[in-house]
Amino acid sequence: MIEVLPPFEYFKNQKPFSFLNDDELAEIIRGLESEIFRKGATIFRRGGKPLKYVYIVKCGRVELRDGTNEVLTEGDLFGVASALSGNPPRFTAVALEDSVCYLIRRNSFLKIFNSNQKFADFFTSLLSRRLSSLLKLSKKAGHGLDRLYSVRVADVVSRDAVTCTPETSVLEAAQIMDRNKVGSVVVVNGKKPVGIFTQRDLMKLVARGVNLEESVGSYMTSPIISVSESDSLIDAYLAIVTNAINHIVVMSNGDVKGVVSTKDILLRLSSASSLLSISRKIVRAGIDELEDVMDEARTSIEDMISSGADFEEMSKIACGLYELIVKRCAKLTLDGCVFLAGDFGRGEAVLPPVHMGVIADDWQKFVNAARRIGLQPIDVSNSMDGWFETINEWFSHPDEFAWEILRFMDTRHIFGPKDAYATWKKKFEEELERRAEDVARVFAAESRKEGDMAKALLYAIKAAELRGIRDEEAIEAYRVVRDVTTRRTLGCPLSKIDELLLKEAGKILARLQESL
């Protein structure tokens, strides 16, 4: 065995070793050896003695054989489970070509594993296949979205709510706001909040010459939009964006706790303020302006993803923005019902196309406008009778319409008559229940044929659900794959951890497909 110490920087720049301080990294390097394995050489065997080293491929290729073979390349680690647990290896490792591996002594590895929590979390997540935890560990903060989730709404409310009754005059409400130096007053009936009145509302009434002795109940915004004090800032943000408001009421155990404004959120989250400003533009935009706003929203979202924003976090924000755009477009052009479908129906998408369905007799103007501003495709636009014919055709030939059925299994109403959407959904679900096993069989077959891992996972997940099985591990793998592949689509370089995540997701997919 030839002992070679690599440059300090080699490990310093590679996760998870980048989590270590200089002293910890020095401990790893002190316990480091290297070995050359010739093509065809067995590095260790499945069921053999517990490993005394953790291995890292420095150059060459190594294959792990355990029934489902996996090829490792430069930077990949292996042998961790056996070294940590003291159990025999679960696979055989063979050099596919002349290869050099770094070997970290087990004692050195365990010493750092037991002292550095982030380092330990990395391997714990990997070995337990908690892919989303591993993905978050691999990313750097700095985009500001982490604060949206870590900060509770209660942390932003600095004082008790200022209230009045519906019978309070507009003038008196103005005096109450001035006296308490607040920008809004919550209108309550007993203890129940029934509306909110803001300084902006007051300015509009003054400009119109309204008699300020009239009751505030006639001019308040009602019903109120509220969040719980235990909700995160993202919940408050999305409520503000999707409802196009400036203030939101915070509730605590059924009582009014306070009010949070857009200004409060901006003070906590300056780096995401561009998204809030975009939402303001949407609610005032015409169709011409919506096209520009759509481009601006997409650019902002792409930038935040590229900077390391978590897919799950960004999907909530992105879906909130795109939903607002769809609603505005529909308000300007449609007398009918709109519902989101597929990834947008689940609230798990960050970039167009925005899949949706439209129920209306006259839908062409909306469809043309939506396509113009970049919301295409509109999957199906039809009258209710036309929709029923379409649904019947889909389920009569599920092998031909598998992708359509898959997308419309997850839908969410966002505009127009809810009873129309309820009628549509009842029809779709009745047909799905009637043909559940046929659709599950088709989905399982499509999953095996599909070259896109995310789609293959989704087909397999839905096939399992149709048979009464919810596979949480596969659902997590799907979300992680969406995160990694979205960044790849945007041209972001993938790390070794990203490649590892895709490999692990592939194993989960293969396991689920085998069970179907």
Coordinates of C-alpha atoms in Angstrom, one line a residue:
M1 CA 0.0 0.0 0.0
I2 CA 1.4 3.4 -1.0
E3 CA 0.5 6.2 1.4
V4 CA -0.2 9.5 -0.4
L5 CA -1.6 12.6 1.2
P6 CA -3.7 14.6 -1.2
P7 CA -3.8 18.4 -1.1
F8 CA -5.7 19.8 1.8
E9 CA -8.0 21.7 -0.7
Y10 CA -9.1 18.5 -2.4
F11 CA -11.3 17.5 0.6
K12 CA -12.0 21.1 1.7
N13 CA -14.0 21.7 -1.4
Q14 CA -15.9 18.4 -1.5
K15 CA -19.1 17.8 0.5
P16 CA -19.5 16.5 3.1
F17 CA -15.9 17.2 4.0
S18 CA -16.5 20.9 3.3
F19 CA -18.6 20.8 6.5
L20 CA -15.4 20.2 8.6
N21 CA -13.2 22.7 10.2
D22 CA -9.5 22.7 9.6
D23 CA -8.7 20.5 12.7
E24 CA -11.4 18.0 11.8
L25 CA -10.1 17.8 8.2
A26 CA -6.6 17.3 9.5
E27 CA -7.8 14.3 11.5
I28 CA -9.3 12.8 8.3
I29 CA -6.1 13.4 6.4
R30 CA -4.0 11.8 9.2
G31 CA -6.1 8.7 8.8
L32 CA -5.8 8.7 5.0
E33 CA -4.2 6.1 2.7
S34 CA -4.4 5.4 -1.0
E35 CA -4.4 2.2 -3.0
I36 CA -4.4 1.3 -6.7
F37 CA -6.9 -1.4 -7.8
R38 CA -6.2 -3.0 -11.2
K39 CA -9.0 -3.7 -13.6
G40 CA -11.1 -6.6 -12.4
A41 CA -9.8 -6.5 -8.8
T42 CA -12.2 -7.1 -6.0
I43 CA -11.9 -4.3 -3.4
F44 CA -14.2 -6.2 -0.9
R45 CA -16.9 -8.8 -1.0
R46 CA -20.5 -8.8 0.0
G47 CA -20.9 -10.5 3.4
G48 CA -17.1 -10.3 4.1
K49 CA -15.4 -8.8 7.2
P50 CA -16.7 -5.4 8.4
L51 CA -14.7 -2.7 6.6
K52 CA -11.9 -0.9 8.3
Y53 CA -12.0 2.0 5.8
V54 CA -14.4 4.3 4.0
Y55 CA -13.5 4.5 0.3
I56 CA -13.5 7.4 -2.1
V57 CA -12.9 7.0 -5.8
K58 CA -10.0 9.3 -6.8
C59 CA -9.9 8.2 -10.4
G60 CA -11.2 5.3 -12.5
R61 CA -14.5 3.4 -12.1
V62 CA -15.8 1.1 -9.4
E63 CA -18.9 -1.1 -9.6
L64 CA -21.0 -2.0 -6.6
R65 CA -22.7 -5.4 -7.1
D66 CA -25.8 -6.3 -5.0
G67 CA -28.3 -7.4 -7.7
T68 CA -28.8 -3.9 -9.0
N69 CA -25.3 -2.8 -10.0
E70 CA -24.1 0.8 -9.6
V71 CA -21.0 2.4 -11.2
L72 CA -19.1 4.9 -9.1
T73 CA -16.7 7.6 -10.5
E74 CA -14.3 10.2 -9.2
G75 CA -15.5 11.7 -5.9
D76 CA -18.0 9.0 -5.0
L77 CA -17.9 7.4 -1.5
F78 CA -18.6 3.8 -0.7
G79 CA -18.3 1.4 2.2
V80 CA -19.8 3.9 4.7
A81 CA -22.6 1.7 6.1
S82 CA -20.2 -1.2 7.0
A83 CA -17.6 1.1 8.5
L84 CA -20.2 2.9 10.6
S85 CA -22.2 -0.1 11.8
G86 CA -19.4 -2.7 12.0
N87 CA -21.5 -5.1 9.9
P88 CA -20.4 -7.0 6.8
P89 CA -20.7 -5.1 3.5
R90 CA -24.0 -5.4 1.7
F91 CA -22.4 -5.5 -1.8
T92 CA -19.2 -6.5 -3.6
A93 CA -17.0 -3.7 -5.0
V94 CA -15.0 -4.4 -8.2
A95 CA -12.7 -2.1 -10.2
L96 CA -14.0 -1.8 -13.7
E97 CA -10.7 -0.3 -14.8
D98 CA -7.4 0.6 -13.2
S99 CA -8.6 2.8 -10.3
V100 CA -7.1 4.8 -7.4
C101 CA -9.1 5.1 -4.2
Y102 CA -8.5 7.1 -1.0
L103 CA -9.1 5.1 2.1
I104 CA -10.1 6.9 5.3
R105 CA -9.4 4.8 8.4
R106 CA -12.6 3.8 10.3
N107 CA -11.5 5.3 13.6
S108 CA -10.7 8.7 12.1
F109 CA -14.1 8.7 10.3
L110 CA -16.0 7.7 13.4
K111 CA -14.3 10.4 15.5
I112 CA -15.5 13.1 13.1
F113 CA -18.9 11.5 12.6
N114 CA -19.5 11.6 16.4
S115 CA -18.3 15.2 16.8
N116 CA -19.6 17.1 13.7
Q117 CA -23.5 17.1 13.6
K118 CA -23.8 18.3 10.0
F119 CA -21.2 15.7 8.8
A120 CA -23.2 13.0 10.6
D121 CA -26.5 14.2 9.3
F122 CA -25.2 13.9 5.8
F123 CA -24.4 10.2 6.1
T124 CA -27.5 9.5 8.2
S125 CA -29.7 11.0 5.6
L126 CA -27.9 9.1 2.9
L127 CA -28.1 5.7 4.6
S128 CA -31.8 6.2 5.5
R129 CA -32.6 7.5 2.1
R130 CA -34.0 10.8 3.4
L131 CA -33.3 12.4 0.1
S132 CA -34.9 15.7 0.8
S133 CA -32.8 16.1 4.0
L134 CA -29.6 15.3 2.0
L135 CA -30.6 17.8 -0.7
K136 CA -31.0 20.6 1.8
L137 CA -27.7 19.8 3.5
S138 CA -26.0 20.1 0.1
K139 CA -27.3 23.6 -0.5
K140 CA -26.0 26.9 0.7
A141 CA -28.4 29.4 2.3
G142 CA -28.4 33.0 1.2
H143 CA -31.5 33.4 -1.0
G144 CA -33.5 34.5 2.1
L145 CA -36.3 31.9 1.7
D146 CA -35.0 29.9 4.7
R147 CA -36.2 32.9 6.8
L148 CA -39.6 32.7 5.3
Y149 CA -40.0 29.2 6.9
S150 CA -38.0 29.6 10.1
V151 CA -39.7 32.9 11.2
R152 CA -43.2 32.5 12.6
V153 CA -45.9 35.1 12.0
A154 CA -46.0 35.6 15.8
D155 CA -42.4 36.8 15.6
V156 CA -43.4 39.6 13.3
V157 CA -46.5 40.9 15.3
S158 CA -45.0 43.5 17.6
R159 CA -48.2 44.6 19.4
D160 CA -51.8 43.6 20.1
A161 CA -54.4 44.3 17.4
V162 CA -56.1 47.7 17.4
T163 CA -59.8 47.1 17.0
C164 CA -63.2 48.9 16.6
T165 CA -66.8 47.9 15.9
P166 CA -68.7 48.0 12.6
E167 CA -70.7 50.9 14.1
T168 CA -67.6 53.0 14.7
S169 CA -67.5 56.1 12.4
V170 CA -64.8 56.4 9.7
L171 CA -63.6 59.5 11.4
E172 CA -63.3 57.8 14.8
A173 CA -61.5 54.8 13.1
A174 CA -59.0 57.3 11.6
Q175 CA -58.4 58.8 15.0
I176 CA -57.9 55.4 16.5
M177 CA -55.3 54.6 13.9
D178 CA -53.6 57.9 14.5
R179 CA -53.6 57.6 18.2
N180 CA -52.1 54.1 18.1
K181 CA -49.7 54.9 15.2
V182 CA -50.9 51.9 13.1
G183 CA -51.9 51.6 9.5
S184 CA -55.0 49.5 10.0
V185 CA -57.8 48.7 12.4
V186 CA -59.5 45.3 12.7
V187 CA -63.3 45.6 12.8
V188 CA -64.8 43.1 15.3
N189 CA -68.3 42.0 16.3
G190 CA -67.8 40.9 19.8
K191 CA -64.5 39.1 19.6
K192 CA -65.1 37.9 16.0
P193 CA -63.2 39.8 13.3
V194 CA -65.5 40.8 10.5
G195 CA -63.3 43.1 8.5
I196 CA -60.3 45.4 8.3
F197 CA -60.0 49.1 7.6
T198 CA -56.7 50.6 6.5
Q199 CA -55.2 54.1 6.0
R200 CA -55.3 53.4 2.3
D201 CA -59.1 52.8 2.5
L202 CA -59.4 56.1 4.4
M203 CA -57.5 58.1 1.8
K204 CA -59.8 56.7 -0.9
L205 CA -62.9 57.8 1.0
V206 CA -61.5 61.3 1.6
A207 CA -60.7 61.7 -2.1
R208 CA -64.2 60.7 -2.9
G209 CA -65.7 63.1 -0.4
V210 CA -67.5 60.5 1.6
N211 CA -69.1 61.6 4.9
L212 CA -66.6 60.5 7.5
E213 CA -69.4 60.2 10.1
E214 CA -70.7 57.1 8.3
S215 CA -70.0 53.7 9.9
V216 CA -66.7 52.0 9.1
G217 CA -68.6 48.8 8.6
S218 CA -69.9 50.1 5.3
Y219 CA -66.4 50.6 3.9
M220 CA -64.3 47.9 5.6
T221 CA -62.7 45.0 3.6
S222 CA -64.7 41.9 4.3
P223 CA -64.4 39.0 4.8
I224 CA -61.0 39.2 6.4
I225 CA -58.1 37.1 5.3
S226 CA -56.2 35.6 8.3
V227 CA -53.4 33.4 9.3
S228 CA -52.5 31.7 12.6
E229 CA -49.7 33.1 14.8
S230 CA -48.0 29.7 14.4
D231 CA -47.9 29.9 10.6
S232 CA -44.6 30.8 8.8
L233 CA -43.9 34.0 6.9
I234 CA -44.4 32.0 3.7
D235 CA -48.1 31.4 4.7
A236 CA -48.6 35.1 5.3
Y237 CA -46.8 35.9 2.1
L238 CA -48.9 33.6 0.0
A239 CA -52.1 34.8 1.5
I240 CA -51.1 38.4 0.7
V241 CA -50.0 37.6 -2.8
T242 CA -53.0 35.4 -3.8
N243 CA -55.6 37.8 -2.3
A244 CA -53.9 41.0 -3.5
I245 CA -54.0 42.7 -0.1
N246 CA -51.6 44.8 2.0
H247 CA -52.6 43.6 5.5
I248 CA -53.4 40.2 7.0
V249 CA -55.0 39.5 10.3
V250 CA -53.2 37.2 12.7
M251 CA -55.3 34.9 14.9
S252 CA -54.5 33.1 18.1
N253 CA -56.9 30.5 19.5
G254 CA -59.8 32.1 17.8
D255 CA -59.0 35.7 19.0
V256 CA -57.4 38.5 17.0
K257 CA -53.6 38.6 17.8
G258 CA -52.5 41.4 15.5
V259 CA -52.0 42.5 11.9
V260 CA -49.0 41.8 9.6
S261 CA -48.4 44.1 6.6
T262 CA -46.4 43.7 3.5
K263 CA -44.0 46.2 5.0
D264 CA -43.5 43.9 8.0
I265 CA -42.6 41.0 5.7
L266 CA -40.3 43.1 3.5
L267 CA -38.3 44.2 6.6
R268 CA -37.7 40.5 7.3
L269 CA -37.1 39.4 3.8
S270 CA -35.6 42.1 1.6
S271 CA -34.0 39.5 -0.8
A272 CA -37.5 38.2 -1.8
S273 CA -39.1 41.6 -2.1
S274 CA -39.0 41.5 -5.9
L275 CA -41.6 38.8 -5.8
L276 CA -43.9 40.9 -3.7
S277 CA -43.5 43.8 -6.0
I278 CA -44.4 41.5 -8.9
S279 CA -47.6 40.5 -7.2
R280 CA -48.6 44.2 -7.0
K281 CA -48.1 44.6 -10.7
I282 CA -50.2 41.5 -11.5
V283 CA -53.4 42.7 -9.8
R284 CA -53.4 46.0 -11.8
A285 CA -52.1 44.7 -15.1
G286 CA -54.0 44.4 -18.4
I287 CA -53.3 41.6 -20.8
D288 CA -50.4 43.5 -22.5
E289 CA -48.8 44.1 -19.1
L290 CA -49.3 40.5 -18.0
E291 CA -47.0 39.3 -20.7
D292 CA -44.1 41.4 -19.3
V293 CA -45.0 40.5 -15.7
M294 CA -44.9 36.8 -16.6
D295 CA -41.4 37.2 -18.0
E296 CA -40.3 39.1 -14.9
A297 CA -41.8 36.5 -12.5
R298 CA -40.2 33.6 -14.4
T299 CA -36.8 35.4 -14.4
S300 CA -37.0 36.1 -10.6
I301 CA -37.9 32.5 -9.9
E302 CA -35.2 31.1 -12.1
D303 CA -32.6 33.4 -10.4
M304 CA -33.7 32.2 -6.9
I305 CA -33.6 28.5 -8.0
S306 CA -30.1 29.0 -9.5
S307 CA -28.9 30.6 -6.2
G308 CA -29.9 27.4 -4.3
A309 CA -33.5 28.0 -3.2
D310 CA -35.2 24.8 -2.2
F311 CA -37.7 23.4 -4.8
E312 CA -40.4 22.8 -2.2
E313 CA -40.1 26.3 -0.9
M314 CA -39.9 27.9 -4.4
S315 CA -42.9 25.8 -5.7
K316 CA -45.2 27.3 -3.1
I317 CA -44.1 30.8 -4.0
A318 CA -44.1 30.2 -7.8
C319 CA -47.5 28.6 -7.7
G320 CA -48.9 31.5 -5.8
L321 CA -47.6 34.0 -8.4
Y322 CA -48.7 32.0 -11.4
E323 CA -52.1 31.4 -9.8
L324 CA -52.5 35.2 -9.4
I325 CA -51.6 35.7 -13.1
V326 CA -54.1 33.1 -14.2
K327 CA -56.8 34.7 -12.0
R328 CA -56.1 38.1 -13.4
C329 CA -56.2 36.9 -17.0
A330 CA -59.5 35.1 -16.3
K331 CA -61.0 38.1 -14.7
L332 CA -60.3 40.2 -17.8
T333 CA -61.4 37.6 -20.4
L334 CA -63.6 34.8 -19.1
D335 CA -67.1 34.0 -17.9
G336 CA -66.5 30.5 -16.6
C337 CA -64.4 28.3 -14.4
V338 CA -60.6 27.6 -14.3
F339 CA -58.8 24.9 -12.4
L340 CA -55.1 24.0 -12.3
A341 CA -53.9 20.5 -13.0
G342 CA -50.9 18.3 -12.6
D343 CA -47.9 19.7 -10.8
F344 CA -49.7 23.1 -10.5
G345 CA -52.7 21.4 -9.1
R346 CA -50.6 19.9 -6.4
G347 CA -48.7 23.1 -5.8
E348 CA -45.4 21.4 -6.8
A349 CA -44.2 23.4 -9.8
V350 CA -41.8 26.4 -10.4
L351 CA -41.8 27.0 -14.1
P352 CA -44.4 27.0 -17.0
P353 CA -46.2 25.5 -18.8
V354 CA -49.1 26.0 -16.4
H355 CA -51.5 23.0 -16.9
M356 CA -55.1 23.9 -16.4
G357 CA -58.6 23.2 -17.5
V358 CA -61.4 25.6 -18.4
I359 CA -65.2 25.1 -18.2
A360 CA -67.0 27.7 -20.3
D361 CA -69.2 27.9 -23.3
D362 CA -67.1 30.8 -24.7
W363 CA -63.5 30.2 -23.7
Q364 CA -61.6 31.2 -26.8
K365 CA -60.7 34.8 -25.7
F366 CA -59.2 33.5 -22.4
V367 CA -57.3 30.7 -24.1
N368 CA -55.8 33.1 -26.6
A369 CA -54.8 35.6 -23.9
A370 CA -53.3 32.9 -21.7
R371 CA -51.2 31.5 -24.5
R372 CA -50.1 35.0 -25.4
I373 CA -48.7 35.8 -22.0
G374 CA -47.0 32.4 -21.7
L375 CA -49.4 30.2 -19.6
Q376 CA -49.9 27.6 -22.3
P377 CA -50.8 24.9 -22.7
I378 CA -54.5 25.1 -21.8
D379 CA -55.0 21.3 -21.7
V380 CA -58.7 21.2 -22.3
S381 CA -61.3 24.0 -22.7
N382 CA -64.9 23.0 -23.1
S383 CA -68.5 23.3 -22.0
M384 CA -69.6 20.9 -19.3
D385 CA -71.2 18.6 -21.9
G386 CA -68.0 18.7 -23.9
W387 CA -66.0 17.9 -20.8
F388 CA -68.1 14.8 -20.0
E389 CA -67.5 13.5 -23.6
T390 CA -63.8 14.1 -23.2
I391 CA -63.6 12.3 -19.8
N392 CA -65.6 9.3 -21.2
E393 CA -63.2 9.1 -24.1
W394 CA -60.1 9.2 -21.8
F395 CA -61.4 6.4 -19.6
S396 CA -62.6 4.3 -22.5
H397 CA -59.0 4.3 -23.9
P398 CA -56.7 4.8 -20.9
D399 CA -53.7 3.4 -22.7
E400 CA -54.1 6.3 -25.3
F401 CA -54.8 9.0 -22.8
A402 CA -52.6 8.0 -19.8
W403 CA -50.8 11.4 -19.6
E404 CA -54.1 13.3 -19.7
I405 CA -55.6 11.1 -16.9
L406 CA -52.4 11.4 -14.8
R407 CA -52.4 15.3 -15.0
F408 CA -56.0 15.6 -14.1
M409 CA -55.9 13.3 -11.1
D410 CA -54.5 16.4 -9.2
T411 CA -56.6 19.5 -9.7
R412 CA -57.4 22.7 -7.8
H413 CA -60.2 25.3 -8.4
I414 CA -58.9 28.9 -8.7
F415 CA -61.5 30.9 -10.6
G416 CA -65.2 31.0 -11.3
P417 CA -68.2 29.0 -10.1
K418 CA -67.1 26.3 -7.7
D419 CA -70.2 24.2 -8.3
A420 CA -69.1 23.8 -12.0
Y421 CA -65.7 22.5 -10.8
A422 CA -67.4 20.2 -8.3
T423 CA -69.6 18.7 -11.0
W424 CA -66.5 18.2 -13.2
K425 CA -64.5 16.6 -10.4
K426 CA -67.3 14.3 -9.4
K427 CA -67.6 13.0 -13.0
F428 CA -63.8 12.5 -13.3
E429 CA -63.5 10.7 -10.0
E430 CA -66.4 8.4 -10.7
E431 CA -64.8 7.3 -14.0
L432 CA -61.4 6.9 -12.3
E433 CA -62.9 4.7 -9.6
R434 CA -64.7 2.6 -12.2
R435 CA -61.6 2.0 -14.2
A436 CA -59.0 2.2 -11.4
E437 CA -57.3 -1.2 -12.0
D438 CA -57.1 -0.6 -15.7
V439 CA -55.6 2.8 -15.2
A440 CA -53.2 1.5 -12.6
R441 CA -52.0 -1.2 -15.1
V442 CA -51.5 1.4 -17.8
F443 CA -49.6 3.7 -15.4
A444 CA -47.3 0.9 -14.3
A445 CA -46.5 0.1 -18.0
E446 CA -46.0 3.8 -18.8
S447 CA -43.6 4.1 -15.8
R448 CA -41.4 1.4 -17.2
K449 CA -41.3 2.9 -20.7
E450 CA -40.8 6.5 -19.6
G451 CA -37.3 7.9 -20.0
D452 CA -37.9 11.0 -17.8
M453 CA -37.3 9.8 -14.2
A454 CA -39.7 12.4 -12.7
K455 CA -42.5 11.3 -15.0
A456 CA -41.7 7.6 -14.4
L457 CA -41.8 8.1 -10.7
L458 CA -45.1 10.0 -10.9
Y459 CA -46.7 7.2 -13.0
A460 CA -45.5 4.6 -10.5
I461 CA -46.7 6.6 -7.5
K462 CA -50.2 7.1 -8.9
A463 CA -50.4 3.4 -10.0
A464 CA -49.6 2.5 -6.4
E465 CA -52.2 5.0 -5.0
L466 CA -54.9 3.6 -7.3
R467 CA -54.2 0.2 -5.6
G468 CA -54.4 1.8 -2.1
I469 CA -50.7 2.2 -1.5
R470 CA -49.1 5.6 -0.6
D471 CA -45.3 5.3 -1.0
E472 CA -43.8 8.2 1.0
E473 CA -40.3 7.3 0.0
A474 CA -41.1 7.5 -3.7
I475 CA -43.0 10.8 -3.2
E476 CA -39.9 12.3 -1.6
A477 CA -37.7 10.9 -4.4
Y478 CA -40.0 12.5 -7.0
R479 CA -39.7 16.0 -5.4
V480 CA -36.0 15.7 -5.1
V481 CA -35.7 14.6 -8.8
R482 CA -37.8 17.6 -9.7
D483 CA -35.5 19.9 -7.8
V484 CA -32.3 18.5 -9.4
T485 CA -33.6 18.3 -12.9
T486 CA -35.1 21.8 -12.8
R487 CA -31.7 23.2 -11.9
R488 CA -30.2 21.1 -14.7
T489 CA -32.7 22.6 -17.1
L490 CA -31.7 26.1 -16.1
G491 CA -28.0 25.3 -16.8
C492 CA -26.9 25.0 -13.2
P493 CA -24.0 22.6 -12.8
L494 CA -24.9 19.5 -10.8
S495 CA -22.8 18.4 -7.8
K496 CA -21.7 14.9 -6.9
I497 CA -24.5 15.0 -4.3
D498 CA -27.0 15.8 -7.0
E499 CA -25.8 12.8 -9.0
L500 CA -25.9 10.7 -5.9
L501 CA -29.5 11.8 -5.3
L502 CA -30.5 10.8 -8.8
K503 CA -28.9 7.4 -8.4
E504 CA -30.8 6.8 -5.1
A505 CA -34.0 8.0 -6.6
G506 CA -33.5 5.6 -9.5
K507 CA -33.2 2.7 -7.0
I508 CA -36.4 3.8 -5.3
L509 CA -38.1 3.9 -8.7
A510 CA -36.9 0.4 -9.6
R511 CA -38.1 -0.9 -6.3
L512 CA -41.6 0.6 -6.7
Q513 CA -41.9 -0.6 -10.3
E514 CA -41.0 -4.1 -9.3
S515 CA -43.9 -4.0 -6.7
L516 CA -46.5 -2.9 -9.2

